[in-house]
Coordinates of C-alpha atoms in Angstrom, one line a residue:
M12 CA 12.3 50.3 -50.9
S13 CA 16.1 51.0 -50.5
S14 CA 18.5 48.1 -49.1
S15 CA 19.1 50.0 -46.1
A16 CA 15.5 50.3 -45.3
E17 CA 15.0 46.5 -46.0
N18 CA 17.9 45.8 -43.5
W19 CA 16.3 47.9 -40.9
L20 CA 13.0 46.1 -41.4
L21 CA 14.7 42.8 -41.0
Q22 CA 16.7 43.8 -37.9
R23 CA 14.5 46.2 -35.9
P24 CA 11.2 44.2 -35.7
R25 CA 13.1 41.2 -34.3
V26 CA 13.7 43.2 -31.0
D27 CA 10.1 44.6 -31.2
Q28 CA 8.8 41.0 -31.8
A29 CA 10.5 39.8 -28.7
K30 CA 9.0 42.5 -26.6
V31 CA 5.6 41.6 -28.0
I32 CA 6.1 38.0 -27.2
D33 CA 7.0 38.9 -23.7
R34 CA 4.0 41.1 -23.4
K35 CA 1.8 38.1 -24.3
L36 CA 3.6 35.8 -21.9
L37 CA 3.2 38.4 -19.1
N38 CA -0.6 38.6 -20.0
Q39 CA -0.8 34.7 -19.7
L40 CA 1.0 34.8 -16.4
V41 CA -1.3 37.5 -15.0
K42 CA -4.4 35.5 -16.1
D43 CA -3.0 32.5 -14.5
D44 CA -2.3 34.4 -11.2
C45 CA 1.4 33.7 -11.5
I46 CA 2.2 37.5 -11.1
D47 CA 0.3 40.7 -10.6
E48 CA -0.2 43.4 -13.2
V49 CA 2.2 45.7 -11.3
T50 CA 5.1 43.5 -11.7
A51 CA 4.3 42.8 -15.4
M52 CA 4.1 46.4 -16.1
A53 CA 7.5 47.2 -14.2
I54 CA 9.2 44.6 -16.4
L55 CA 7.9 46.0 -19.7
D56 CA 8.6 49.6 -18.8
D57 CA 12.1 49.0 -17.7
A58 CA 14.3 51.4 -19.6
D59 CA 17.2 48.7 -19.6
Y60 CA 14.9 46.2 -21.2
D61 CA 16.8 43.6 -23.2
S62 CA 15.0 41.2 -25.1
Q63 CA 17.6 39.0 -27.1
T64 CA 15.8 35.9 -26.2
P65 CA 12.1 36.0 -26.0
G66 CA 10.8 35.7 -22.5
W67 CA 14.0 34.6 -20.8
R68 CA 13.9 38.0 -18.7
L69 CA 11.0 36.3 -16.7
V70 CA 13.2 33.4 -15.8
L71 CA 16.2 35.6 -14.6
S72 CA 13.7 37.6 -12.6
D73 CA 12.6 34.4 -10.8
L74 CA 9.0 34.8 -12.1
I75 CA 9.0 31.5 -13.8
E76 CA 11.1 28.4 -14.0
E77 CA 12.8 27.2 -17.2
P78 CA 10.5 24.3 -18.0
L79 CA 7.5 26.8 -17.8
W80 CA 9.4 29.2 -19.8
A81 CA 9.7 26.6 -22.7
E82 CA 6.2 25.6 -22.4
L83 CA 4.9 29.2 -22.7
V84 CA 7.2 30.2 -25.5
G85 CA 6.4 26.8 -27.3
S86 CA 2.7 27.5 -27.2
L87 CA 2.9 31.0 -28.6
F88 CA 4.5 29.4 -31.8
G89 CA 2.5 26.1 -31.9
L90 CA 5.2 24.1 -30.7
A91 CA 5.8 21.6 -27.9
S92 CA 8.3 22.0 -25.2
A93 CA 10.8 19.7 -23.6
E94 CA 13.9 19.2 -21.4
L95 CA 17.0 17.3 -22.4
S96 CA 16.3 14.9 -19.6
D97 CA 13.3 13.8 -21.3
F98 CA 15.3 12.2 -24.1
T99 CA 18.0 9.5 -24.5
I100 CA 20.2 11.5 -26.9
D101 CA 21.0 9.9 -30.2
R102 CA 24.7 10.6 -30.7
D103 CA 24.5 9.5 -34.4
L104 CA 22.7 12.7 -35.2
F105 CA 25.6 14.9 -34.3
S106 CA 27.7 13.5 -37.2
I107 CA 24.8 15.0 -39.5
V108 CA 24.1 18.3 -37.8
P109 CA 27.4 20.4 -37.9
E110 CA 28.7 22.0 -34.7
E111 CA 28.9 25.3 -36.4
L112 CA 25.1 25.2 -37.1
A113 CA 24.3 24.1 -33.6
E114 CA 26.3 26.9 -32.1
R115 CA 25.0 29.6 -34.6
Y116 CA 21.2 28.7 -33.9
Q117 CA 21.5 27.3 -30.5
L118 CA 20.0 24.0 -31.3
I119 CA 20.6 20.4 -30.5
P120 CA 19.7 17.1 -32.1
L121 CA 17.7 15.0 -29.7
T122 CA 16.4 11.7 -31.2
R123 CA 14.7 9.8 -34.0
A124 CA 11.2 8.3 -33.8
G125 CA 10.9 6.3 -37.1
D126 CA 11.7 8.7 -39.9
E127 CA 10.9 11.7 -37.7
V128 CA 13.9 13.6 -36.3
Y129 CA 13.5 15.8 -33.1
I130 CA 15.4 18.9 -32.7
G131 CA 15.7 21.1 -29.6
I132 CA 15.8 24.9 -30.2
T133 CA 15.8 28.1 -28.0
D134 CA 14.2 30.6 -30.4
P135 CA 11.4 29.8 -32.7
R136 CA 11.8 33.1 -34.5
E137 CA 14.9 31.7 -36.3
I138 CA 13.2 30.9 -39.5
A139 CA 16.5 30.3 -41.5
V140 CA 17.0 27.3 -39.3
Y141 CA 14.1 25.4 -40.8
D142 CA 15.8 25.5 -44.3
H143 CA 19.1 24.4 -42.9
L144 CA 17.7 21.4 -41.1
R145 CA 15.5 20.3 -44.0
S146 CA 18.6 20.1 -46.3
L147 CA 20.2 17.7 -43.8
F148 CA 17.4 15.2 -43.2
T149 CA 15.1 13.4 -45.8
G150 CA 12.3 12.8 -43.3
P151 CA 10.1 15.1 -41.3
I152 CA 11.6 17.4 -38.6
R153 CA 10.0 18.0 -35.3
L154 CA 11.1 21.2 -33.3
L155 CA 10.7 21.5 -29.6
V156 CA 11.6 24.4 -27.4
V157 CA 14.3 23.7 -24.9
P158 CA 15.7 26.2 -22.2
P159 CA 18.9 27.9 -23.5
T160 CA 21.1 27.0 -20.7
Q161 CA 20.4 23.3 -21.5
I162 CA 21.1 23.7 -25.1
A163 CA 24.4 25.5 -24.6
E164 CA 25.6 22.8 -22.1
A165 CA 24.5 20.0 -24.5
I166 CA 26.5 21.5 -27.5
R167 CA 29.5 21.6 -25.3
V168 CA 29.2 18.1 -23.8
Y169 CA 27.9 16.1 -26.9
Y170 CA 29.9 17.7 -29.7
M171 CA 33.2 17.1 -27.9
A172 CA 32.2 13.4 -27.4
A173 CA 30.9 12.9 -30.9
D174 CA 34.3 13.2 -32.5
T175 CA 35.7 10.1 -30.6
S176 CA 32.4 8.0 -30.5
E177 CA 34.0 5.2 -32.6
L178 CA 36.3 4.6 -29.8
E179 CA 33.4 2.9 -27.8
H180 CA 33.7 -0.1 -30.1
V181 CA 36.8 -1.6 -28.6
E182 CA 37.2 -5.3 -28.6
A183 CA 36.8 -7.2 -25.4
S184 CA 40.2 -9.1 -26.0
E185 CA 41.8 -5.7 -26.0
V186 CA 40.3 -5.0 -22.6
A187 CA 41.6 -8.2 -21.2
T188 CA 45.0 -7.5 -22.4
L189 CA 45.2 -4.2 -20.6
T190 CA 43.8 -5.7 -17.5
E191 CA 46.6 -8.3 -17.6
G192 CA 49.0 -5.5 -17.3
D193 CA 50.6 -5.9 -20.8
L194 CA 52.6 -2.7 -20.8
Q195 CA 53.5 -2.9 -24.4
A196 CA 49.8 -2.8 -25.2
L197 CA 49.1 -0.2 -22.8
R198 CA 51.9 1.9 -24.2
E199 CA 50.7 1.3 -27.8
G200 CA 47.0 2.1 -26.7
G201 CA 48.1 5.4 -25.3
E202 CA 50.0 6.3 -28.4
A203 CA 47.3 5.0 -30.8
G204 CA 46.0 7.9 -33.0
K205 CA 42.4 8.1 -31.7
I206 CA 43.6 8.3 -28.2
V207 CA 46.2 11.0 -29.0
E208 CA 43.5 13.0 -30.7
L209 CA 41.0 12.5 -27.9
V210 CA 43.7 13.7 -25.4
D211 CA 44.7 16.6 -27.5
R212 CA 41.2 17.6 -28.1
L213 CA 40.6 17.6 -24.4
F214 CA 43.7 19.9 -24.0
A215 CA 42.5 22.2 -26.8
H216 CA 39.1 22.5 -25.5
A217 CA 40.4 23.4 -21.8
I218 CA 42.7 26.1 -23.1
G219 CA 40.0 27.5 -25.4
V220 CA 37.5 27.9 -22.6
G221 CA 40.1 29.2 -20.2
A222 CA 39.9 26.1 -17.8
S223 CA 42.5 26.0 -15.0
D224 CA 42.1 22.2 -14.5
I225 CA 41.0 19.0 -16.3
H226 CA 39.8 16.1 -14.3
I227 CA 39.7 12.7 -15.7
E228 CA 38.1 10.2 -13.6
P229 CA 36.8 6.6 -13.7
Y230 CA 33.1 6.8 -12.9
G231 CA 31.1 3.6 -12.9
S232 CA 31.1 2.3 -16.4
Q233 CA 32.4 5.5 -17.9
V234 CA 35.5 7.8 -17.8
R235 CA 34.1 11.3 -16.8
V236 CA 35.9 14.6 -17.9
R237 CA 35.2 17.7 -16.0
F238 CA 36.8 21.2 -16.6
R239 CA 37.2 24.0 -13.9
I240 CA 36.3 27.1 -15.5
D241 CA 36.2 30.4 -13.6
G242 CA 36.5 28.4 -10.4
I243 CA 33.5 26.0 -11.0
L244 CA 33.7 22.4 -12.2
R245 CA 31.8 21.9 -15.3
V246 CA 31.0 18.4 -16.9
G247 CA 32.5 17.5 -20.1
P248 CA 32.1 14.5 -22.3
N249 CA 32.2 10.9 -20.9
Y250 CA 33.9 8.0 -22.4
P251 CA 33.6 4.2 -22.2
I252 CA 35.6 2.9 -19.0
V253 CA 37.5 0.6 -21.1
L254 CA 39.5 3.7 -22.5
C255 CA 40.5 4.7 -19.1
P256 CA 43.9 3.0 -18.9
W257 CA 44.6 4.3 -22.5
I258 CA 43.7 7.8 -21.6
V259 CA 45.7 7.8 -18.5
S260 CA 48.7 6.0 -20.2
R261 CA 48.7 8.9 -22.8
V262 CA 49.0 11.6 -20.2
K263 CA 51.5 9.6 -18.2
V264 CA 53.6 9.2 -21.5
L265 CA 53.4 13.1 -22.0
A266 CA 54.4 13.7 -18.5
K267 CA 57.2 11.2 -18.4
L268 CA 55.6 9.1 -15.6
D269 CA 55.8 5.4 -15.1
I270 CA 52.9 3.7 -16.9
A271 CA 53.6 0.5 -15.0
E272 CA 52.9 2.0 -11.7
R273 CA 49.0 2.2 -11.2
Y274 CA 48.7 1.7 -7.3
S275 CA 51.0 4.7 -6.1
P276 CA 50.3 8.5 -6.7
Q277 CA 52.7 10.1 -9.1
D278 CA 53.3 13.9 -10.2
G279 CA 54.8 15.1 -13.3
R280 CA 54.8 18.0 -15.8
V281 CA 53.8 18.3 -19.5
R282 CA 55.5 21.1 -21.7
T283 CA 54.0 21.2 -25.1
K284 CA 52.7 23.5 -27.9
M285 CA 49.0 23.9 -28.9
S286 CA 48.5 25.8 -32.0
G287 CA 52.1 27.1 -31.8
V288 CA 51.5 28.4 -28.2
P289 CA 53.7 27.0 -25.4
V290 CA 51.5 25.1 -22.8
D291 CA 52.7 24.2 -19.4
M292 CA 50.7 21.4 -17.4
R293 CA 51.1 19.9 -14.0
V294 CA 49.8 16.3 -13.8
S295 CA 48.7 14.4 -10.6
C296 CA 47.7 10.7 -10.9
L297 CA 45.8 9.3 -8.0
P298 CA 44.8 5.4 -7.5
V299 CA 41.0 5.3 -7.0
A300 CA 38.3 2.7 -7.0
G301 CA 37.9 1.7 -10.8
G302 CA 41.2 2.8 -12.0
E303 CA 43.3 6.0 -11.8
K304 CA 42.1 9.6 -11.6
V305 CA 44.0 12.2 -13.3
V306 CA 44.1 16.1 -12.6
I307 CA 45.9 18.3 -15.0
R308 CA 46.5 21.9 -13.9
L309 CA 47.1 24.3 -16.8
L310 CA 49.6 26.9 -15.6
G311 CA 48.5 30.3 -17.0
H312 CA 51.7 31.8 -18.4
K313 CA 49.7 34.8 -19.5
M314 CA 49.3 35.7 -15.9
L315 CA 53.0 36.1 -15.6
G316 CA 52.9 39.2 -17.9
K317 CA 50.5 40.9 -15.4
S318 CA 51.7 43.7 -13.4
L319 CA 50.1 44.7 -10.1
S320 CA 48.1 47.6 -12.1
G321 CA 46.6 44.8 -14.2
L322 CA 45.1 42.8 -11.3
G323 CA 41.9 44.7 -10.8
M324 CA 42.9 46.4 -7.5
G325 CA 41.3 49.8 -6.6
E326 CA 43.6 52.7 -7.0
E327 CA 43.8 53.5 -3.4
L328 CA 44.4 50.0 -2.4
L329 CA 47.1 49.5 -5.2
E330 CA 49.1 52.5 -4.0
S331 CA 49.1 51.3 -0.4
F332 CA 50.1 47.7 -1.5
R333 CA 52.9 48.9 -3.7
A334 CA 54.3 51.0 -0.8
E335 CA 54.4 47.8 1.4
I336 CA 56.3 45.7 -1.1
M337 CA 58.8 48.5 -1.7
R338 CA 59.9 48.0 2.0
S339 CA 63.5 46.7 2.8
Q340 CA 62.0 44.1 5.3
G341 CA 59.1 42.7 6.9
M342 CA 56.6 40.0 6.0
I343 CA 53.7 40.5 3.4
L344 CA 51.1 37.8 3.4
V345 CA 48.5 37.0 0.8
T346 CA 45.7 35.0 2.0
G347 CA 42.6 33.2 0.4
P348 CA 41.4 29.8 -0.6
T349 CA 42.8 27.6 -3.2
G350 CA 42.4 29.1 -6.7
S351 CA 41.8 32.6 -5.5
G352 CA 44.8 34.0 -7.5
K353 CA 47.3 34.3 -4.7
S354 CA 50.1 33.1 -6.8
T355 CA 49.4 35.6 -9.5
T356 CA 49.4 38.4 -7.1
L357 CA 52.7 37.3 -5.6
Y358 CA 54.5 36.9 -8.7
A359 CA 53.2 40.4 -9.9
A360 CA 54.4 41.9 -6.8
L361 CA 57.7 40.2 -6.9
M362 CA 58.4 41.3 -10.5
E363 CA 58.0 45.0 -9.4
R364 CA 61.1 44.5 -7.3
V365 CA 63.2 42.4 -9.6
N366 CA 66.3 44.2 -10.9
D367 CA 70.1 43.7 -10.9
E368 CA 70.4 45.5 -7.6
V369 CA 68.5 42.8 -5.5
N370 CA 69.0 39.1 -4.8
V371 CA 65.6 37.4 -5.1
V372 CA 65.2 33.8 -4.1
T373 CA 62.0 31.7 -4.1
V374 CA 61.2 28.4 -2.3
E375 CA 58.2 26.7 -3.9
D376 CA 56.2 23.3 -3.8
P377 CA 56.2 23.1 -6.9
I378 CA 57.6 25.7 -9.0
E379 CA 54.6 26.7 -11.1
Y380 CA 56.3 29.2 -13.3
E381 CA 60.0 29.1 -14.2
I382 CA 61.2 32.8 -14.5
P383 CA 64.8 33.4 -15.6
D384 CA 65.3 36.5 -13.5
L385 CA 64.6 34.4 -10.2
N386 CA 66.6 32.0 -8.1
Q387 CA 63.8 29.3 -7.7
V388 CA 64.3 26.5 -5.1
P389 CA 62.0 23.5 -5.6
I390 CA 60.8 21.5 -2.5
N391 CA 61.9 17.7 -2.8
K392 CA 61.1 15.9 0.3
K393 CA 62.5 12.6 -1.0
R394 CA 65.8 14.2 -1.1
G395 CA 65.4 16.1 2.3
V396 CA 64.7 19.5 0.8
T397 CA 61.8 21.0 2.9
F398 CA 60.7 24.4 3.4
P399 CA 62.5 24.9 6.7
K400 CA 65.7 23.3 5.4
A401 CA 65.6 25.4 2.1
L402 CA 64.8 28.5 4.0
R403 CA 67.9 28.1 6.3
A404 CA 70.1 27.6 3.2
I405 CA 68.6 30.5 1.5
L406 CA 69.5 32.9 4.4
R407 CA 73.0 31.9 3.8
Q408 CA 72.9 33.1 0.2
D409 CA 72.6 36.9 1.0
P410 CA 69.0 37.4 -0.1
D411 CA 67.2 40.7 -0.2
I412 CA 63.7 39.3 -1.0
I413 CA 62.5 35.9 -0.2
L414 CA 59.3 34.4 -1.5
V415 CA 58.0 31.4 0.4
G416 CA 55.4 29.5 -1.6
E417 CA 53.2 28.9 1.4
I418 CA 53.7 28.9 5.3
R419 CA 52.4 25.5 6.2
D420 CA 54.0 24.7 9.7
H421 CA 55.5 26.0 12.8
E422 CA 59.1 25.9 11.7
T423 CA 58.6 27.6 8.4
G424 CA 56.4 30.3 10.0
C425 CA 59.2 30.9 12.7
I426 CA 62.1 30.9 10.1
A427 CA 60.2 33.3 7.7
A428 CA 59.1 35.7 10.6
E429 CA 62.8 35.8 11.9
A430 CA 64.1 36.6 8.3
A431 CA 61.6 39.4 8.2
V432 CA 62.8 41.1 11.3
T433 CA 66.5 40.7 10.3
G434 CA 66.6 42.7 7.1
H435 CA 64.6 40.6 4.6
L436 CA 61.4 41.3 2.7
V437 CA 59.4 38.0 3.0
L438 CA 56.5 37.4 0.6
S439 CA 54.2 34.3 1.3
T440 CA 50.8 32.8 1.2
L441 CA 48.3 31.5 3.9
H442 CA 45.0 29.7 3.6
T443 CA 42.5 31.9 5.7
N444 CA 39.1 33.2 5.2
D445 CA 40.2 37.0 5.6
A446 CA 43.2 39.1 6.4
A447 CA 42.6 39.4 10.1
A448 CA 42.6 35.5 10.5
A449 CA 46.0 35.1 9.3
V450 CA 47.3 36.3 12.6
H451 CA 45.6 33.5 14.4
R452 CA 46.6 31.1 11.8
L453 CA 50.2 31.9 12.5
I454 CA 49.6 31.6 16.4
E455 CA 47.9 28.3 15.8
M456 CA 51.0 27.1 13.9
G457 CA 52.9 27.9 17.1
V458 CA 54.7 31.2 15.9
P459 CA 55.1 33.3 19.0
C460 CA 53.1 36.5 19.3
P461 CA 56.3 38.6 20.1
L462 CA 57.6 37.4 16.8
I463 CA 54.4 37.9 14.8
A464 CA 53.9 41.4 15.9
P465 CA 57.2 43.1 14.6
S466 CA 57.6 40.9 11.5
L467 CA 54.1 41.5 9.9
Q468 CA 53.8 44.5 7.7
A469 CA 50.7 43.8 5.6
I470 CA 48.1 41.1 4.8
L471 CA 46.2 41.1 1.6
A472 CA 43.2 38.9 1.5
Q473 CA 41.6 38.2 -1.9
R474 CA 38.8 36.4 -3.7
L475 CA 37.9 35.8 -7.4
L476 CA 34.3 36.5 -8.4
R477 CA 32.9 35.4 -11.7
A478 CA 32.2 38.2 -14.0
V479 CA 28.7 38.3 -15.9
C480 CA 29.0 37.5 -19.4
K481 CA 29.0 40.5 -21.5
D482 CA 27.4 38.8 -24.4
C483 CA 24.2 37.9 -22.6
S484 CA 24.1 40.2 -19.5
M485 CA 21.0 42.1 -18.7
R486 CA 19.9 44.6 -16.0
Y487 CA 16.8 44.0 -13.8
T488 CA 15.4 45.7 -10.8
A489 CA 16.3 43.7 -7.8
S490 CA 13.5 42.7 -5.5
P491 CA 13.4 44.1 -1.9
T492 CA 14.2 40.7 -0.5
E493 CA 17.3 40.3 -2.7
L494 CA 18.6 43.8 -1.6
E495 CA 18.0 43.1 2.0
A496 CA 20.2 40.0 1.7
L497 CA 22.9 42.1 0.1
V498 CA 22.7 45.0 2.6
P499 CA 20.6 44.1 5.7
H500 CA 18.6 46.8 7.1
G501 CA 20.0 49.1 4.4
G502 CA 16.3 50.2 3.2
L503 CA 17.5 50.0 -0.5
R504 CA 14.7 50.1 -3.1
G505 CA 14.8 50.3 -6.9
I506 CA 18.3 49.3 -7.4
K507 CA 19.2 47.7 -10.8
L508 CA 21.4 44.6 -10.7
V509 CA 23.0 42.5 -13.6
A510 CA 22.7 38.8 -14.4
G511 CA 23.6 36.6 -17.3
R512 CA 20.9 34.8 -19.5
G513 CA 23.3 32.1 -20.6
C514 CA 24.6 32.0 -24.1
A515 CA 27.1 30.0 -26.5
A516 CA 29.9 32.5 -25.4
C517 CA 29.6 31.5 -21.7
E518 CA 28.4 28.0 -22.5
G519 CA 25.2 28.7 -20.8
S520 CA 26.6 29.6 -17.5
G521 CA 25.8 33.5 -17.5
Y522 CA 29.5 34.1 -16.5
K523 CA 32.8 34.7 -18.4
G524 CA 36.1 35.5 -16.7
R525 CA 36.7 36.6 -13.1
I526 CA 37.4 39.8 -11.3
P527 CA 39.2 39.9 -8.0
V528 CA 38.0 41.6 -4.8
H529 CA 40.5 42.4 -2.1
E530 CA 41.0 43.8 1.5
L531 CA 44.3 45.1 2.7
L532 CA 45.2 45.0 6.4
L533 CA 48.0 47.3 7.4
V534 CA 49.9 46.5 10.6
D535 CA 50.4 49.7 12.5
D536 CA 52.0 50.2 16.0
E537 CA 48.6 50.1 17.6
M538 CA 47.8 46.7 15.9
R539 CA 51.3 45.4 16.8
G540 CA 50.3 46.1 20.4
L541 CA 47.0 44.2 20.0
I542 CA 48.8 41.2 18.4
G543 CA 51.3 41.2 21.1
E544 CA 48.5 41.1 23.8
G545 CA 46.7 38.2 22.0
A546 CA 43.8 40.2 20.6
T547 CA 41.1 38.1 19.1
T548 CA 40.4 37.9 15.3
L549 CA 37.4 40.1 15.7
Q550 CA 39.3 42.8 17.5
I551 CA 42.0 43.0 14.9
R552 CA 39.4 43.1 12.1
Q553 CA 37.5 45.9 13.9
H554 CA 40.7 47.9 14.4
A555 CA 41.6 47.4 10.7
I556 CA 38.3 48.5 9.5
A557 CA 38.4 51.6 12.1
H558 CA 41.6 52.6 10.4
G559 CA 40.3 52.4 6.8
M560 CA 40.3 48.9 5.7
K561 CA 37.6 48.0 3.0
D562 CA 36.6 44.5 3.8
L563 CA 36.0 41.8 1.1
R564 CA 32.2 42.0 1.3
T565 CA 32.1 45.7 0.7
S566 CA 34.5 45.4 -2.1
A567 CA 32.4 42.6 -3.6
L568 CA 29.2 44.9 -3.2
E569 CA 30.8 47.6 -5.2
H570 CA 31.2 45.3 -8.1
V571 CA 27.7 44.0 -7.7
F572 CA 26.3 47.7 -7.8
A573 CA 28.6 48.4 -10.7
G574 CA 27.2 45.7 -12.9
L575 CA 30.3 43.6 -13.1
T576 CA 29.0 40.5 -11.2
S577 CA 25.8 39.2 -9.8
A578 CA 24.4 39.2 -6.3
E579 CA 24.2 35.3 -6.4
E580 CA 28.1 35.3 -7.1
L581 CA 28.8 37.4 -4.0
H582 CA 26.8 35.1 -1.8
R583 CA 28.6 32.1 -3.2
V584 CA 32.1 33.5 -2.9
V585 CA 32.1 35.9 0.0
N586 CA 30.3 33.9 2.6
L587 CA 32.0 35.4 5.6

């Protein structure tokens, strides 16, 4: 037999075996009256059938729960099943099983029982893993089938914590020294090798997984670390609470904050390099019960290189928005909740106008990205530099374009609107659910309708949806109930949607990266009349849609039907 034929036999049957396994699982579910034969046949006959993980399709189709999946798959291979919550994880085993091996085969060491070692796995077909594990342990090994999402999460959490497990053995005398407020001990502890390594590892991991924020917080007897990834907080490693002052001290040293001040909030910045790449972080320290909580915002410099065309706007919307930002005067607002990408969009819009012929001035709190081509004014309330005061000063600086970080109050709103009707282009943000609601948000702040109507030119509302992970995505036929929830009374049938199984690449979440959805409300003369007459948000929205505005939900639906994101994500984010 040729080597190419041997390779085909090694690779091709793997997919076929998974389908055979799924057929056996479906037969068992039919026998147990869990599903009917029609549903079982529809799954197997699906042209888009993907069987990378045996039986996992049944979980994603909501036919079975993860524990039942583990039980059924385990029984086919003569293995027991388990969930990670069934065990007290033995962290000593992580120094024996390399992280690379755990990632490659999606396994996790669980615990010891005498000489026997329990290992959680996701795919019993991985024959090679037996030999690897036997070479690591002298005693017997017992494999248990554990759901893939639990395995991926455990690898992420436990292997990060394992490298610093020796820090748990801190002497009680050292704790006493810290609680007595010995600043020298606190500073030395924050600069100790292992603490430096711990914090550096947290930074490196956050950057590696694309986190936007790191949360370090005292939590009972532990320091809990969480990472905000694609808009969702994910639990990271836990450390003994005794390390909290040292970890906080290390971050404060980097941010040039006062390590002696532990009872008042502090803010600072960290500018450093990780693997030769410049990293800019914004640090916030807040006193809480049990110590201090630190939140570190990782500022995405890679976002600054993005043009408007690289932000995922539809062609028609992009053309309309570009036309608005090329105006010589008027106010353009970008709205959405915190973390929806408003700043990225504003900077991308602004950079399309920056040249030697225009004077661009920004007023921000704080300045997230320092850009050489811009005149950026930071808010400093301690020195009396507020948004209204800064705006008044800026208007005496002969500006062409003004970026206001956020319109937060009556005075800022009025000055920005007045600037927009007196020959300046004003860009700013608001926190509202959709574009139409921005008008009434300004009214609530006390900005007069006769000033809002002539100043407003366009309002762009946006959200960020998590994209389904390309490495573990799979198509499935949506149920009538799911389609009815997406498009009420739409009568849709047989539509294929996409979901993620969860894998190492997406750390078990089924999502990786985010995609934007937008709605652009253009203010025409008729709408100015509605605003001047005090029209409701609903009336403004209906007028905009009647004149061609595609709303957020419609834009999100297009992404769902295009297979870029899931129905579940749409319901989570676009809950209008």
